[in-house]
Amino acid sequence: MVALVIAEHDNSSLKGSTLNTITAAAQCASEVHVLVAGHNAGAAIQAAASAAGVTKVLVADGAQFADGLAENIAEQALAIAAQYSHILAPATAYGKNILPRVAARLNVGQISEITKVDAPDTFERPIYAGNAIATVQSSDPIKVITVRTTGFDAAAGGGSAAIETLTAVADCGISSFIARELAKSDRPELTAAKIIVSGGRGMGSGDNFKILEPLADKLGAGMGASRAAVDAGFVPNDWQVGQTGKIVAPQLYIAVGISGAIQHLAGMKDSKVIVAINKDPEAPIFSVADYGLVGDLFEAVPQLVNELG
């Protein structure tokens, strides 16, 4: 069996989510190939070739792939799909945009957000906002799978995969790239951050999120938020952690003024260490916290910053 991983990249670099997906693919099949569909994506290609466990990198180069349009990348994957037993992509916005198109065209069921590979045809995935784990067995000839990256370690470096150039498929002509607005921050991106400081509705306002900045600065942390805080307009959408936001699993997650709604817990409960600060001792967040502090966050957070020196 041979598995194909559709690489998530921005032409200049390979996204970390791809490395987690490579690890999952290696548990599905004896060989792992990586498809890099892009334009002048030499750095991403070399990063994929150096990932441990990858035996071949397939390169499709063309202007039609430059901006990651799902329609074109799906067509490229479909052009070679018959060679593979498994086709995988990270369960990010990128992968979720491409793989349903592939599964539909192959007339197979997509297996979404797996967190464990039990066998080449059997996988585990969370359901009911992570309150239960479903074991799914597929008899489809080609398994189409999105991978929840927090469930798998990133593939190490040191590999030396062969690089093969494919004939690029033509532009489908059914979508076009208009513009992209990227959020810029000096802080670590949430899904890659080792430490995250998140605020919730208990922060009271967007201005009050500034209270968390010294703590994040001391720890070199990324900053996140609950859906309630995002919906209230306190912070931007790209800060949202949860089932409908970003799924994270940092080494340390500090939840401040977050009650712990089920959809938020689904997005962060795999964090290695969870610290909760909330004035409500009955807040659900304390059920998953390793350390909990019941108190006024406006007093507790500055005190914590002082203690950190």
CSV table of C-alpha atoms in Angstrom, one decimal:
chain,number,residue,atom,x,y,z
A,1,MET,CA,0.0,0.0,0.0
A,2,VAL,CA,1.1,3.5,-0.8
A,3,ALA,CA,-0.3,6.7,0.8
A,4,LEU,CA,-0.4,10.1,-0.8
A,5,VAL,CA,-0.2,13.3,1.4
A,6,ILE,CA,-1.3,16.5,-0.1
A,7,ALA,CA,1.1,19.1,1.2
A,8,GLU,CA,-0.1,22.3,2.8
A,9,HIS,CA,2.4,25.1,1.9
A,10,ASP,CA,2.7,28.7,0.8
A,11,ASN,CA,5.3,27.9,-1.8
A,12,SER,CA,8.1,29.4,0.3
A,13,SER,CA,7.7,26.9,3.2
A,14,LEU,CA,6.0,23.7,4.2
A,15,LYS,CA,3.3,24.0,6.9
A,16,GLY,CA,3.9,22.1,10.1
A,17,SER,CA,0.5,20.4,9.6
A,18,THR,CA,1.9,18.5,6.7
A,19,LEU,CA,4.6,16.9,8.9
A,20,ASN,CA,1.9,15.6,11.3
A,21,THR,CA,-0.1,14.2,8.4
A,22,ILE,CA,3.0,12.4,7.1
A,23,THR,CA,3.3,10.6,10.4
A,24,ALA,CA,-0.3,9.5,10.1
A,25,ALA,CA,0.2,8.4,6.5
A,26,ALA,CA,3.2,6.3,7.5
A,27,GLN,CA,1.0,4.3,9.9
A,28,CYS,CA,-1.5,3.6,7.1
A,29,ALA,CA,0.9,2.4,4.4
A,30,SER,CA,4.4,1.1,3.8
A,31,GLU,CA,5.3,4.0,1.5
A,32,VAL,CA,4.4,7.7,1.7
A,33,HIS,CA,4.4,10.1,-1.3
A,34,VAL,CA,3.9,13.8,-0.9
A,35,LEU,CA,2.2,15.9,-3.6
A,36,VAL,CA,3.5,19.5,-3.7
A,37,ALA,CA,1.3,21.4,-6.1
A,38,GLY,CA,2.5,25.0,-6.2
A,39,HIS,CA,4.5,27.5,-8.2
A,40,ASN,CA,8.2,28.1,-7.7
A,41,ALA,CA,7.9,26.1,-4.4
A,42,GLY,CA,11.4,24.9,-4.2
A,43,ALA,CA,11.7,25.4,-0.5
A,44,ALA,CA,8.5,23.5,0.3
A,45,ILE,CA,9.6,20.7,-2.0
A,46,GLN,CA,13.0,20.3,-0.2
A,47,ALA,CA,11.3,20.4,3.2
A,48,ALA,CA,8.9,17.6,2.1
A,49,ALA,CA,11.8,15.5,0.7
A,50,SER,CA,13.7,15.8,4.0
A,51,ALA,CA,10.8,14.6,6.2
A,52,ALA,CA,11.4,11.2,7.7
A,53,GLY,CA,9.2,8.5,6.2
A,54,VAL,CA,8.7,10.1,2.8
A,55,THR,CA,9.8,8.0,-0.1
A,56,LYS,CA,8.9,10.3,-3.0
A,57,VAL,CA,7.9,13.9,-3.5
A,58,LEU,CA,5.7,14.6,-6.5
A,59,VAL,CA,5.9,18.1,-7.9
A,60,ALA,CA,3.3,19.8,-9.9
A,61,ASP,CA,4.4,23.3,-10.8
A,62,GLY,CA,2.2,25.9,-12.5
A,63,ALA,CA,0.7,29.4,-12.0
A,64,GLN,CA,-2.7,27.7,-11.5
A,65,PHE,CA,-1.4,26.3,-8.2
A,66,ALA,CA,0.3,29.4,-6.9
A,67,ASP,CA,-2.6,30.5,-4.7
A,68,GLY,CA,-3.8,27.1,-3.5
A,69,LEU,CA,-7.1,27.1,-5.3
A,70,ALA,CA,-8.8,23.9,-4.1
A,71,GLU,CA,-10.4,23.1,-7.5
A,72,ASN,CA,-7.0,22.9,-9.2
A,73,ILE,CA,-5.2,21.0,-6.5
A,74,ALA,CA,-8.0,18.5,-6.2
A,75,GLU,CA,-7.8,17.9,-10.0
A,76,GLN,CA,-4.0,17.3,-9.7
A,77,ALA,CA,-4.6,14.8,-6.9
A,78,LEU,CA,-7.3,13.0,-8.9
A,79,ALA,CA,-5.0,12.7,-11.9
A,80,ILE,CA,-2.8,10.3,-9.8
A,81,ALA,CA,-5.3,9.0,-7.3
A,82,ALA,CA,-5.6,5.5,-8.8
A,83,GLN,CA,-2.0,4.7,-7.7
A,84,TYR,CA,-2.8,5.1,-4.0
A,85,SER,CA,-4.5,3.2,-1.2
A,86,HIS,CA,-4.8,6.3,1.0
A,87,ILE,CA,-5.0,10.0,0.2
A,88,LEU,CA,-4.5,12.3,3.2
A,89,ALA,CA,-4.4,16.0,4.0
A,90,PRO,CA,-4.3,18.0,7.3
A,91,ALA,CA,-7.7,18.8,8.8
A,92,THR,CA,-7.0,22.5,8.4
A,93,ALA,CA,-9.0,25.0,6.2
A,94,TYR,CA,-6.6,24.0,3.4
A,95,GLY,CA,-7.2,20.2,3.6
A,96,LYS,CA,-10.9,20.5,4.3
A,97,ASN,CA,-11.3,22.6,1.2
A,98,ILE,CA,-9.6,20.0,-1.1
A,99,LEU,CA,-10.3,16.5,0.1
A,100,PRO,CA,-14.2,16.6,0.0
A,101,ARG,CA,-13.8,17.3,-3.7
A,102,VAL,CA,-11.5,14.4,-4.1
A,103,ALA,CA,-13.7,12.0,-2.2
A,104,ALA,CA,-16.8,13.0,-4.1
A,105,ARG,CA,-15.1,12.5,-7.5
A,106,LEU,CA,-13.8,9.1,-6.4
A,107,ASN,CA,-17.3,8.2,-5.0
A,108,VAL,CA,-15.9,7.2,-1.6
A,109,GLY,CA,-16.7,8.4,1.9
A,110,GLN,CA,-14.3,10.9,3.5
A,111,ILE,CA,-13.0,9.9,6.9
A,112,SER,CA,-12.6,13.2,8.8
A,113,GLU,CA,-10.3,14.4,11.5
A,114,ILE,CA,-8.7,11.1,12.5
A,115,THR,CA,-6.6,11.1,15.7
A,116,LYS,CA,-5.4,7.5,15.6
A,117,VAL,CA,-4.7,4.8,13.0
A,118,ASP,CA,-5.7,1.4,14.4
A,119,ALA,CA,-5.2,-0.5,11.1
A,120,PRO,CA,-4.8,0.5,7.4
A,121,ASP,CA,-8.6,0.4,7.1
A,122,THR,CA,-9.6,1.4,10.7
A,123,PHE,CA,-9.3,4.8,12.3
A,124,GLU,CA,-10.4,6.7,15.4
A,125,ARG,CA,-11.9,10.2,15.3
A,126,PRO,CA,-13.6,12.4,17.9
A,127,ILE,CA,-17.4,12.9,17.7
A,128,TYR,CA,-19.9,15.0,19.8
A,129,ALA,CA,-17.3,17.7,20.3
A,130,GLY,CA,-14.7,15.3,21.5
A,131,ASN,CA,-16.9,13.7,24.2
A,132,ALA,CA,-16.8,10.3,22.4
A,133,ILE,CA,-14.4,8.6,20.1
A,134,ALA,CA,-15.7,6.7,17.0
A,135,THR,CA,-13.8,3.8,15.5
A,136,VAL,CA,-14.4,3.9,11.8
A,137,GLN,CA,-13.7,1.1,9.4
A,138,SER,CA,-13.7,1.7,5.7
A,139,SER,CA,-14.0,-0.8,2.8
A,140,ASP,CA,-13.5,1.9,0.1
A,141,PRO,CA,-10.7,1.1,-2.3
A,142,ILE,CA,-9.1,4.4,-1.7
A,143,LYS,CA,-9.3,5.9,1.8
A,144,VAL,CA,-9.7,9.7,1.7
A,145,ILE,CA,-8.7,11.1,5.1
A,146,THR,CA,-8.2,14.4,6.9
A,147,VAL,CA,-5.9,14.3,9.9
A,148,ARG,CA,-6.3,16.2,13.1
A,149,THR,CA,-2.8,17.2,13.5
A,150,THR,CA,-2.8,17.3,17.3
A,151,GLY,CA,-3.2,13.5,17.3
A,152,PHE,CA,0.1,12.8,15.7
A,153,ASP,CA,3.7,13.9,16.2
A,154,ALA,CA,5.4,15.9,13.5
A,155,ALA,CA,7.6,13.8,11.2
A,156,ALA,CA,11.3,14.3,12.0
A,157,GLY,CA,13.9,15.6,9.5
A,158,GLY,CA,16.8,13.7,8.0
A,159,GLY,CA,14.9,12.1,5.1
A,160,SER,CA,16.1,12.1,1.5
A,161,ALA,CA,13.1,11.3,-0.7
A,162,ALA,CA,13.3,11.1,-4.5
A,163,ILE,CA,11.7,14.1,-6.3
A,164,GLU,CA,9.6,13.5,-9.4
A,165,THR,CA,8.0,16.1,-11.6
A,166,LEU,CA,4.4,15.5,-12.8
A,167,THR,CA,2.6,16.9,-15.8
A,168,ALA,CA,0.5,19.7,-14.3
A,169,VAL,CA,-3.2,19.6,-14.9
A,170,ALA,CA,-4.7,22.6,-16.7
A,171,ASP,CA,-6.5,25.4,-14.8
A,172,CYS,CA,-10.0,24.3,-14.2
A,173,GLY,CA,-11.2,27.8,-14.9
A,174,ILE,CA,-14.0,27.6,-12.4
A,175,SER,CA,-12.4,29.8,-9.7
A,176,SER,CA,-10.0,32.6,-9.5
A,177,PHE,CA,-7.8,34.2,-6.9
A,178,ILE,CA,-8.9,37.7,-6.0
A,179,ALA,CA,-7.1,38.7,-2.8
A,180,ARG,CA,-5.8,37.5,0.5
A,181,GLU,CA,-5.8,39.4,3.8
A,182,LEU,CA,-3.3,37.9,6.2
A,183,ALA,CA,-3.3,38.6,9.9
A,184,LYS,CA,0.2,39.7,10.9
A,185,SER,CA,1.6,39.2,14.4
A,186,ASP,CA,4.9,38.9,16.1
A,187,ARG,CA,3.5,36.2,18.3
A,188,PRO,CA,3.6,32.5,17.5
A,189,GLU,CA,0.7,31.2,15.2
A,190,LEU,CA,-1.8,29.4,17.4
A,191,THR,CA,-1.6,25.9,15.9
A,192,ALA,CA,2.2,26.0,16.1
A,193,ALA,CA,2.6,27.7,19.5
A,194,LYS,CA,4.1,25.8,22.4
A,195,ILE,CA,2.4,28.1,24.9
A,196,ILE,CA,-1.0,29.8,24.5
A,197,VAL,CA,-2.7,32.4,26.7
A,198,SER,CA,-6.5,32.6,25.9
A,199,GLY,CA,-9.2,34.9,27.1
A,200,GLY,CA,-12.9,34.5,27.2
A,201,ARG,CA,-16.1,36.4,27.8
A,202,GLY,CA,-15.0,37.0,31.4
A,203,MET,CA,-12.4,39.5,30.0
A,204,GLY,CA,-15.3,42.0,29.7
A,205,SER,CA,-14.0,43.9,26.6
A,206,GLY,CA,-11.5,43.9,23.9
A,207,ASP,CA,-9.4,46.5,25.7
A,208,ASN,CA,-9.1,44.2,28.7
A,209,PHE,CA,-7.3,41.7,26.6
A,210,LYS,CA,-4.3,44.0,27.0
A,211,ILE,CA,-4.1,42.6,30.5
A,212,LEU,CA,-3.0,39.3,29.0
A,213,GLU,CA,-0.3,40.7,26.8
A,214,PRO,CA,2.4,41.0,29.5
A,215,LEU,CA,1.8,37.4,30.5
A,216,ALA,CA,2.0,36.2,26.9
A,217,ASP,CA,5.2,38.3,26.4
A,218,LYS,CA,6.8,36.8,29.5
A,219,LEU,CA,6.1,33.3,28.2
A,220,GLY,CA,6.6,33.8,24.5
A,221,ALA,CA,3.1,32.7,24.0
A,222,GLY,CA,0.5,32.9,21.3
A,223,MET,CA,-2.8,34.6,22.2
A,224,GLY,CA,-6.2,32.9,21.7
A,225,ALA,CA,-9.8,33.4,22.7
A,226,SER,CA,-13.1,31.5,23.2
A,227,ARG,CA,-15.9,31.8,20.6
A,228,ALA,CA,-17.9,33.9,23.1
A,229,ALA,CA,-15.1,36.5,23.1
A,230,VAL,CA,-14.8,36.5,19.3
A,231,ASP,CA,-18.5,36.7,18.8
A,232,ALA,CA,-18.6,39.6,21.2
A,233,GLY,CA,-16.1,41.4,19.0
A,234,PHE,CA,-13.4,41.5,21.6
A,235,VAL,CA,-10.7,40.0,19.3
A,236,PRO,CA,-10.3,38.9,15.7
A,237,ASN,CA,-11.7,35.6,14.3
A,238,ASP,CA,-8.3,34.1,13.8
A,239,TRP,CA,-7.8,34.0,17.6
A,240,GLN,CA,-10.6,31.6,18.1
A,241,VAL,CA,-9.8,28.2,19.7
A,242,GLY,CA,-12.4,25.5,19.7
A,243,GLN,CA,-14.4,23.1,17.6
A,244,THR,CA,-15.3,25.8,15.1
A,245,GLY,CA,-12.0,27.6,15.5
A,246,LYS,CA,-8.5,26.3,15.7
A,247,ILE,CA,-7.6,22.9,17.3
A,248,VAL,CA,-4.5,23.3,19.5
A,249,ALA,CA,-2.5,21.1,21.7
A,250,PRO,CA,0.4,23.2,23.2
A,251,GLN,CA,2.7,22.3,26.0
A,252,LEU,CA,0.9,24.9,28.2
A,253,TYR,CA,-2.6,26.4,27.7
A,254,ILE,CA,-3.7,29.2,30.1
A,255,ALA,CA,-7.4,29.9,30.0
A,256,VAL,CA,-8.4,33.2,31.6
A,257,GLY,CA,-12.0,34.1,32.1
A,258,ILE,CA,-13.1,31.2,30.0
A,259,SER,CA,-16.0,29.2,31.4
A,260,GLY,CA,-15.2,26.1,29.3
A,261,ALA,CA,-18.1,25.6,26.9
A,262,ILE,CA,-18.0,22.1,25.2
A,263,GLN,CA,-16.9,23.5,21.9
A,264,HIS,CA,-14.0,25.3,23.4
A,265,LEU,CA,-12.9,22.3,25.3
A,266,ALA,CA,-13.0,20.3,22.1
A,267,GLY,CA,-10.3,22.6,20.7
A,268,MET,CA,-7.8,22.6,23.5
A,269,LYS,CA,-8.3,19.7,25.9
A,270,ASP,CA,-5.4,17.7,24.4
A,271,SER,CA,-3.0,20.4,25.7
A,272,LYS,CA,-0.2,18.9,27.8
A,273,VAL,CA,-0.8,21.2,30.8
A,274,ILE,CA,-3.9,23.3,31.3
A,275,VAL,CA,-4.1,26.2,33.7
A,276,ALA,CA,-7.5,27.9,34.4
A,277,ILE,CA,-8.2,31.2,36.0
A,278,ASN,CA,-11.9,31.9,36.7
A,279,LYS,CA,-14.0,33.5,39.4
A,280,ASP,CA,-16.7,30.7,39.2
A,281,PRO,CA,-15.6,27.6,41.0
A,282,GLU,CA,-18.2,25.6,39.1
A,283,ALA,CA,-16.9,26.6,35.7
A,284,PRO,CA,-16.6,23.5,33.4
A,285,ILE,CA,-13.0,24.6,32.5
A,286,PHE,CA,-11.9,23.3,35.8
A,287,SER,CA,-12.9,19.8,34.9
A,288,VAL,CA,-10.0,19.6,32.3
A,289,ALA,CA,-7.6,21.9,34.1
A,290,ASP,CA,-4.4,20.5,35.7
A,291,TYR,CA,-4.1,23.7,37.8
A,292,GLY,CA,-7.0,25.9,38.7
A,293,LEU,CA,-7.2,29.3,40.3
A,294,VAL,CA,-10.5,30.6,41.5
A,295,GLY,CA,-10.3,34.4,41.7
A,296,ASP,CA,-10.6,37.7,40.0
A,297,LEU,CA,-8.6,37.6,36.8
A,298,PHE,CA,-7.9,41.3,36.9
A,299,GLU,CA,-6.0,40.7,40.2
A,300,ALA,CA,-4.6,37.2,39.5
A,301,VAL,CA,-3.1,37.9,36.1
A,302,PRO,CA,-0.9,40.9,37.1
A,303,GLN,CA,0.2,39.0,40.2
A,304,LEU,CA,1.2,36.0,38.0
A,305,VAL,CA,3.2,38.3,35.7
A,306,ASN,CA,5.0,39.8,38.8
A,307,GLU,CA,5.8,36.3,40.0
A,308,LEU,CA,7.3,35.4,36.6
A,309,GLY,CA,9.8,38.3,37.2
